[in-house]
Amino acid sequence: MQTIPRLLTPGIILVGLLAALTPATAGAASDETAISERLASASPERGRKVFRVCTACHAVEAGAPHGIGPTLWAVIGREVASAEGFDRYTPAMKSFGGAWSPERLDQYLRQPMAAVEGTTMVFPGLASADDRADVIAWLNANSPQPIDFTSNRAATGGAAGTGDNGGIVSAASQPERPPVLGVLVAAEGAEETYAYCAVCHSERIVAQQGLTRPDWEELLEQMVEENGMNPIGEPDLGRVLDYLTANYGPDRPNFPDR
């Protein structure tokens, strides 16, 4: 088996962050739109997909252990820097204080390192206001007492519909936005691969590896064991490995040439 390159280096992380700083924002709501209005039509299902970029460091399910970052189960309404059993908060995060309201989450998720100077969360943020609202709706769904956002729909003309699921908007009623894939070839599993990999690396680095399936598996295990990444669960892990094997195997059929 060939030697697996160690991808998670400061230089490559910087490349990945710079790439992530300019995501596609077509169709996104204006940042001037209040988060309460965006939440009225937000989709937890879309938020679940966007949240993949967070899962390397954060779990969201009830009872899940902390990872590199604290679990985000029931985070809405929780005091900042107060997740039980997590002891790696920075002084900057502790000083941020207050509670995680939808408004504060929207501010933080837009540009974490600007919102909390000194945070160690090296994630550039979500430039799309719609994506942030969808993620907050997903976090809200992962709570023992989800907030009912339906009361905000009157202010938006009731465009989101009423639904019957406790204030959680049905994904079926919400339009899909084109996924961001960068240089990755569009194929089944591309969206998951981009989400899990591009949060730490430029997707171009991923596309240039050209590994066998066992080598891709070993590389992902290395990310977990040596770099502290949370494991990718099924079915996403299988979809990512299938995609990488089919499109970025040793012959690198989709190697980016420029």
Short mmCIF file of C-alpha atoms in Angstrom, two decimals:
data_model
loop_
_atom_site.label_atom_id
_atom_site.label_comp_id
_atom_site.label_asym_id
_atom_site.label_seq_id
_atom_site.Cartn_x
_atom_site.Cartn_y
_atom_site.Cartn_z
CA MET A 1 0.00 0.00 0.00
CA GLN A 2 1.33 3.41 -0.91
CA THR A 3 2.22 5.99 1.71
CA ILE A 4 -0.73 8.16 2.62
CA PRO A 5 0.04 11.87 2.52
CA ARG A 6 -0.67 13.83 5.66
CA LEU A 7 -3.12 16.42 4.42
CA LEU A 8 -3.96 18.37 7.56
CA THR A 9 -1.14 20.90 7.65
CA PRO A 10 -1.38 24.61 8.51
CA GLY A 11 -0.64 25.65 4.94
CA ILE A 12 -3.30 23.42 3.47
CA ILE A 13 -5.81 24.44 6.13
CA LEU A 14 -5.19 28.05 5.09
CA VAL A 15 -5.80 27.15 1.45
CA GLY A 16 -9.02 25.43 2.44
CA LEU A 17 -10.14 28.39 4.51
CA LEU A 18 -9.44 30.86 1.71
CA ALA A 19 -11.41 28.70 -0.69
CA ALA A 20 -14.30 28.47 1.75
CA LEU A 21 -14.39 32.21 2.23
CA THR A 22 -15.92 32.66 -1.22
CA PRO A 23 -18.79 30.16 -1.45
CA ALA A 24 -21.55 30.49 -4.03
CA THR A 25 -24.31 32.70 -2.69
CA ALA A 26 -26.77 32.73 -5.60
CA GLY A 27 -30.31 32.98 -4.31
CA ALA A 28 -29.21 33.67 -0.74
CA ALA A 29 -31.25 36.06 1.36
CA SER A 30 -29.75 39.47 2.08
CA ASP A 31 -27.86 39.74 5.35
CA GLU A 32 -30.11 42.72 6.04
CA THR A 33 -33.04 40.31 6.47
CA ALA A 34 -33.64 39.61 10.15
CA ILE A 35 -32.88 36.08 11.29
CA SER A 36 -36.45 35.79 12.62
CA GLU A 37 -37.78 36.32 9.09
CA ARG A 38 -35.32 33.86 7.57
CA LEU A 39 -36.17 31.24 10.18
CA ALA A 40 -39.84 31.48 9.15
CA SER A 41 -38.94 29.78 5.86
CA ALA A 42 -35.79 27.91 6.95
CA SER A 43 -35.47 24.17 6.34
CA PRO A 44 -33.93 21.87 8.98
CA GLU A 45 -33.30 19.28 6.27
CA ARG A 46 -31.26 21.74 4.22
CA GLY A 47 -29.57 22.74 7.47
CA ARG A 48 -28.67 19.10 8.15
CA LYS A 49 -26.82 19.00 4.84
CA VAL A 50 -25.01 22.30 5.43
CA PHE A 51 -24.13 21.13 8.95
CA ARG A 52 -21.90 18.41 7.45
CA VAL A 53 -19.10 20.99 7.41
CA CYS A 54 -19.42 21.17 11.21
CA THR A 55 -19.42 17.45 11.97
CA ALA A 56 -15.64 17.06 11.88
CA CYS A 57 -15.60 18.88 15.22
CA HIS A 58 -19.16 18.91 16.58
CA ALA A 59 -21.82 16.30 17.27
CA VAL A 60 -25.47 17.34 17.47
CA GLU A 61 -27.37 14.20 18.51
CA ALA A 62 -28.70 13.73 22.04
CA GLY A 63 -26.17 11.90 24.20
CA ALA A 64 -23.33 12.22 21.67
CA PRO A 65 -19.86 12.80 23.16
CA HIS A 66 -17.86 15.96 22.69
CA GLY A 67 -15.39 16.06 19.83
CA ILE A 68 -12.76 18.67 19.06
CA GLY A 69 -15.57 21.09 19.88
CA PRO A 70 -18.49 20.73 22.29
CA THR A 71 -21.67 18.89 21.40
CA LEU A 72 -24.34 21.19 19.97
CA TRP A 73 -27.36 19.21 21.20
CA ALA A 74 -29.79 21.73 22.77
CA VAL A 75 -27.38 24.59 22.08
CA ILE A 76 -30.10 27.18 21.42
CA GLY A 77 -30.76 28.93 24.71
CA ARG A 78 -27.69 27.39 26.36
CA GLU A 79 -25.22 29.68 28.10
CA VAL A 80 -22.07 30.26 26.04
CA ALA A 81 -19.09 28.08 27.04
CA SER A 82 -21.21 25.91 29.33
CA ALA A 83 -21.50 22.47 27.70
CA GLU A 84 -21.21 19.98 30.55
CA GLY A 85 -18.00 17.97 30.44
CA PHE A 86 -16.26 20.15 27.83
CA ASP A 87 -13.21 21.91 29.29
CA ARG A 88 -11.40 23.31 26.26
CA TYR A 89 -13.18 26.66 25.92
CA THR A 90 -10.85 29.55 25.20
CA PRO A 91 -10.78 32.66 27.41
CA ALA A 92 -12.19 34.56 24.42
CA MET A 93 -15.23 32.28 24.21
CA LYS A 94 -15.78 32.43 27.95
CA SER A 95 -15.68 36.22 27.76
CA PHE A 96 -18.23 36.25 24.94
CA GLY A 97 -20.82 35.37 27.57
CA GLY A 98 -24.57 35.39 27.31
CA ALA A 99 -26.69 32.64 25.77
CA TRP A 100 -26.87 31.19 22.27
CA SER A 101 -29.97 32.85 20.84
CA PRO A 102 -30.77 32.49 17.11
CA GLU A 103 -29.54 36.08 16.65
CA ARG A 104 -26.18 35.40 18.30
CA LEU A 105 -25.75 32.13 16.43
CA ASP A 106 -26.44 33.95 13.16
CA GLN A 107 -23.79 36.54 14.02
CA TYR A 108 -21.25 33.91 15.08
CA LEU A 109 -21.80 31.53 12.18
CA ARG A 110 -21.33 34.33 9.68
CA GLN A 111 -17.68 34.84 10.69
CA PRO A 112 -16.66 33.10 13.94
CA MET A 113 -13.14 34.50 14.15
CA ALA A 114 -14.44 38.05 13.81
CA ALA A 115 -17.35 37.57 16.23
CA VAL A 116 -15.08 36.07 18.92
CA GLU A 117 -11.52 37.27 18.47
CA GLY A 118 -9.26 34.61 19.91
CA THR A 119 -11.49 31.63 19.23
CA THR A 120 -9.67 28.48 18.15
CA MET A 121 -12.52 27.50 15.82
CA VAL A 122 -10.69 27.90 12.52
CA PHE A 123 -13.81 27.90 10.37
CA PRO A 124 -14.36 30.89 8.07
CA GLY A 125 -18.11 30.88 8.51
CA LEU A 126 -21.20 30.64 6.33
CA ALA A 127 -21.49 33.61 4.00
CA SER A 128 -24.99 32.64 2.90
CA ALA A 129 -27.65 34.10 5.20
CA ASP A 130 -30.05 31.36 4.09
CA ASP A 131 -27.53 28.65 4.97
CA ARG A 132 -27.11 30.10 8.44
CA ALA A 133 -30.87 30.14 9.00
CA ASP A 134 -31.14 26.53 7.81
CA VAL A 135 -28.35 25.43 10.16
CA ILE A 136 -30.01 27.21 13.08
CA ALA A 137 -33.28 25.48 12.18
CA TRP A 138 -31.41 22.14 12.25
CA LEU A 139 -29.86 22.95 15.62
CA ASN A 140 -33.32 23.91 16.86
CA ALA A 141 -34.67 20.55 15.73
CA ASN A 142 -31.95 18.86 17.82
CA SER A 143 -33.31 20.04 21.13
CA PRO A 144 -35.67 18.59 23.72
CA GLN A 145 -37.82 21.72 23.37
CA PRO A 146 -37.58 23.18 19.84
CA ILE A 147 -38.65 26.78 19.44
CA ASP A 148 -41.78 27.30 17.34
CA PHE A 149 -40.69 29.60 14.53
CA THR A 150 -44.11 29.50 12.82
CA SER A 151 -45.24 32.67 14.58
CA ASN A 152 -42.82 34.59 12.37
CA ARG A 153 -44.62 33.51 9.20
CA ALA A 154 -47.33 36.13 9.49
CA ALA A 155 -44.67 38.81 9.04
CA THR A 156 -43.49 37.11 5.84
CA GLY A 157 -46.90 36.70 4.30
CA GLY A 158 -47.26 33.05 5.30
CA ALA A 159 -45.13 31.99 2.35
CA ALA A 160 -43.65 29.07 4.21
CA GLY A 161 -46.99 27.39 4.92
CA THR A 162 -48.22 26.19 8.27
CA GLY A 163 -47.13 22.56 8.41
CA ASP A 164 -47.95 20.16 11.23
CA ASN A 165 -44.53 19.36 12.63
CA GLY A 166 -44.13 21.65 15.62
CA GLY A 167 -42.72 24.62 13.75
CA ILE A 168 -40.22 22.62 11.69
CA VAL A 169 -40.66 23.47 8.01
CA SER A 170 -40.96 20.53 5.68
CA ALA A 171 -37.95 20.23 3.38
CA ALA A 172 -40.27 19.07 0.60
CA SER A 173 -41.84 22.54 0.51
CA GLN A 174 -38.49 24.32 0.24
CA PRO A 175 -36.51 24.79 -3.00
CA GLU A 176 -33.12 23.13 -3.20
CA ARG A 177 -30.08 25.32 -3.79
CA PRO A 178 -27.29 24.08 -6.06
CA PRO A 179 -24.52 22.46 -4.01
CA VAL A 180 -21.07 24.01 -3.86
CA LEU A 181 -18.55 21.53 -5.28
CA GLY A 182 -15.53 23.63 -6.26
CA VAL A 183 -13.36 21.64 -8.70
CA LEU A 184 -14.91 18.31 -7.71
CA VAL A 185 -16.71 16.58 -10.54
CA ALA A 186 -20.48 16.48 -10.14
CA ALA A 187 -21.51 12.89 -9.39
CA GLU A 188 -23.28 10.94 -6.68
CA GLY A 189 -21.54 11.58 -3.38
CA ALA A 190 -19.85 14.83 -4.48
CA GLU A 191 -21.88 17.02 -2.16
CA GLU A 192 -21.04 14.92 0.90
CA THR A 193 -17.37 14.72 -0.09
CA TYR A 194 -17.05 18.47 -0.50
CA ALA A 195 -18.79 19.16 2.81
CA TYR A 196 -16.62 16.80 4.86
CA CYS A 197 -13.29 17.56 3.18
CA ALA A 198 -13.34 21.23 2.18
CA VAL A 199 -13.87 22.49 5.73
CA CYS A 200 -10.16 21.76 6.39
CA HIS A 201 -8.64 21.40 2.92
CA SER A 202 -8.92 22.93 -0.48
CA GLU A 203 -11.00 20.44 -2.48
CA ARG A 204 -8.30 20.69 -5.16
CA ILE A 205 -5.88 18.93 -2.79
CA VAL A 206 -8.43 16.15 -2.33
CA ALA A 207 -8.94 15.84 -6.09
CA GLN A 208 -5.18 15.48 -6.67
CA GLN A 209 -4.60 12.49 -4.37
CA GLY A 210 -5.52 9.60 -6.67
CA LEU A 211 -5.79 6.85 -4.02
CA THR A 212 -7.22 3.36 -3.94
CA ARG A 213 -10.30 2.75 -1.82
CA PRO A 214 -8.27 1.14 1.03
CA ASP A 215 -5.95 4.17 0.97
CA TRP A 216 -8.87 6.59 1.13
CA GLU A 217 -10.23 4.59 4.07
CA GLU A 218 -6.85 4.71 5.80
CA LEU A 219 -6.58 8.46 5.21
CA LEU A 220 -9.99 9.10 6.77
CA GLU A 221 -9.05 6.89 9.73
CA GLN A 222 -5.87 8.95 10.11
CA MET A 223 -7.94 12.13 10.23
CA VAL A 224 -9.92 10.63 13.11
CA GLU A 225 -7.09 9.01 15.06
CA GLU A 226 -4.35 11.62 14.63
CA ASN A 227 -6.23 14.86 14.00
CA GLY A 228 -9.26 14.40 16.22
CA MET A 229 -11.90 14.58 13.49
CA ASN A 230 -15.24 13.00 14.34
CA PRO A 231 -15.83 9.83 12.32
CA ILE A 232 -18.11 10.15 9.31
CA GLY A 233 -21.18 8.03 9.92
CA GLU A 234 -23.09 5.88 7.48
CA PRO A 235 -24.52 6.22 4.92
CA ASP A 236 -22.36 9.27 4.22
CA LEU A 237 -19.06 7.43 4.74
CA GLY A 238 -19.94 4.87 2.09
CA ARG A 239 -21.07 7.58 -0.32
CA VAL A 240 -17.83 9.53 0.17
CA LEU A 241 -15.64 6.44 -0.33
CA ASP A 242 -17.63 5.35 -3.39
CA TYR A 243 -17.31 8.82 -4.88
CA LEU A 244 -13.57 9.15 -4.21
CA THR A 245 -12.84 5.66 -5.51
CA ALA A 246 -14.84 6.16 -8.71
CA ASN A 247 -13.66 9.67 -9.50
CA TYR A 248 -10.26 10.09 -7.82
CA GLY A 249 -8.68 6.65 -7.90
CA PRO A 250 -5.09 5.91 -8.96
CA ASP A 251 -5.81 6.87 -12.58
CA ARG A 252 -7.36 10.16 -11.41
CA PRO A 253 -9.89 10.39 -14.25
CA ASN A 254 -11.07 13.78 -13.01
CA PHE A 255 -7.71 15.27 -12.07
CA PRO A 256 -8.06 19.08 -12.33
CA ASP A 257 -5.63 20.26 -14.99
CA ARG A 258 -5.75 23.94 -14.15
#
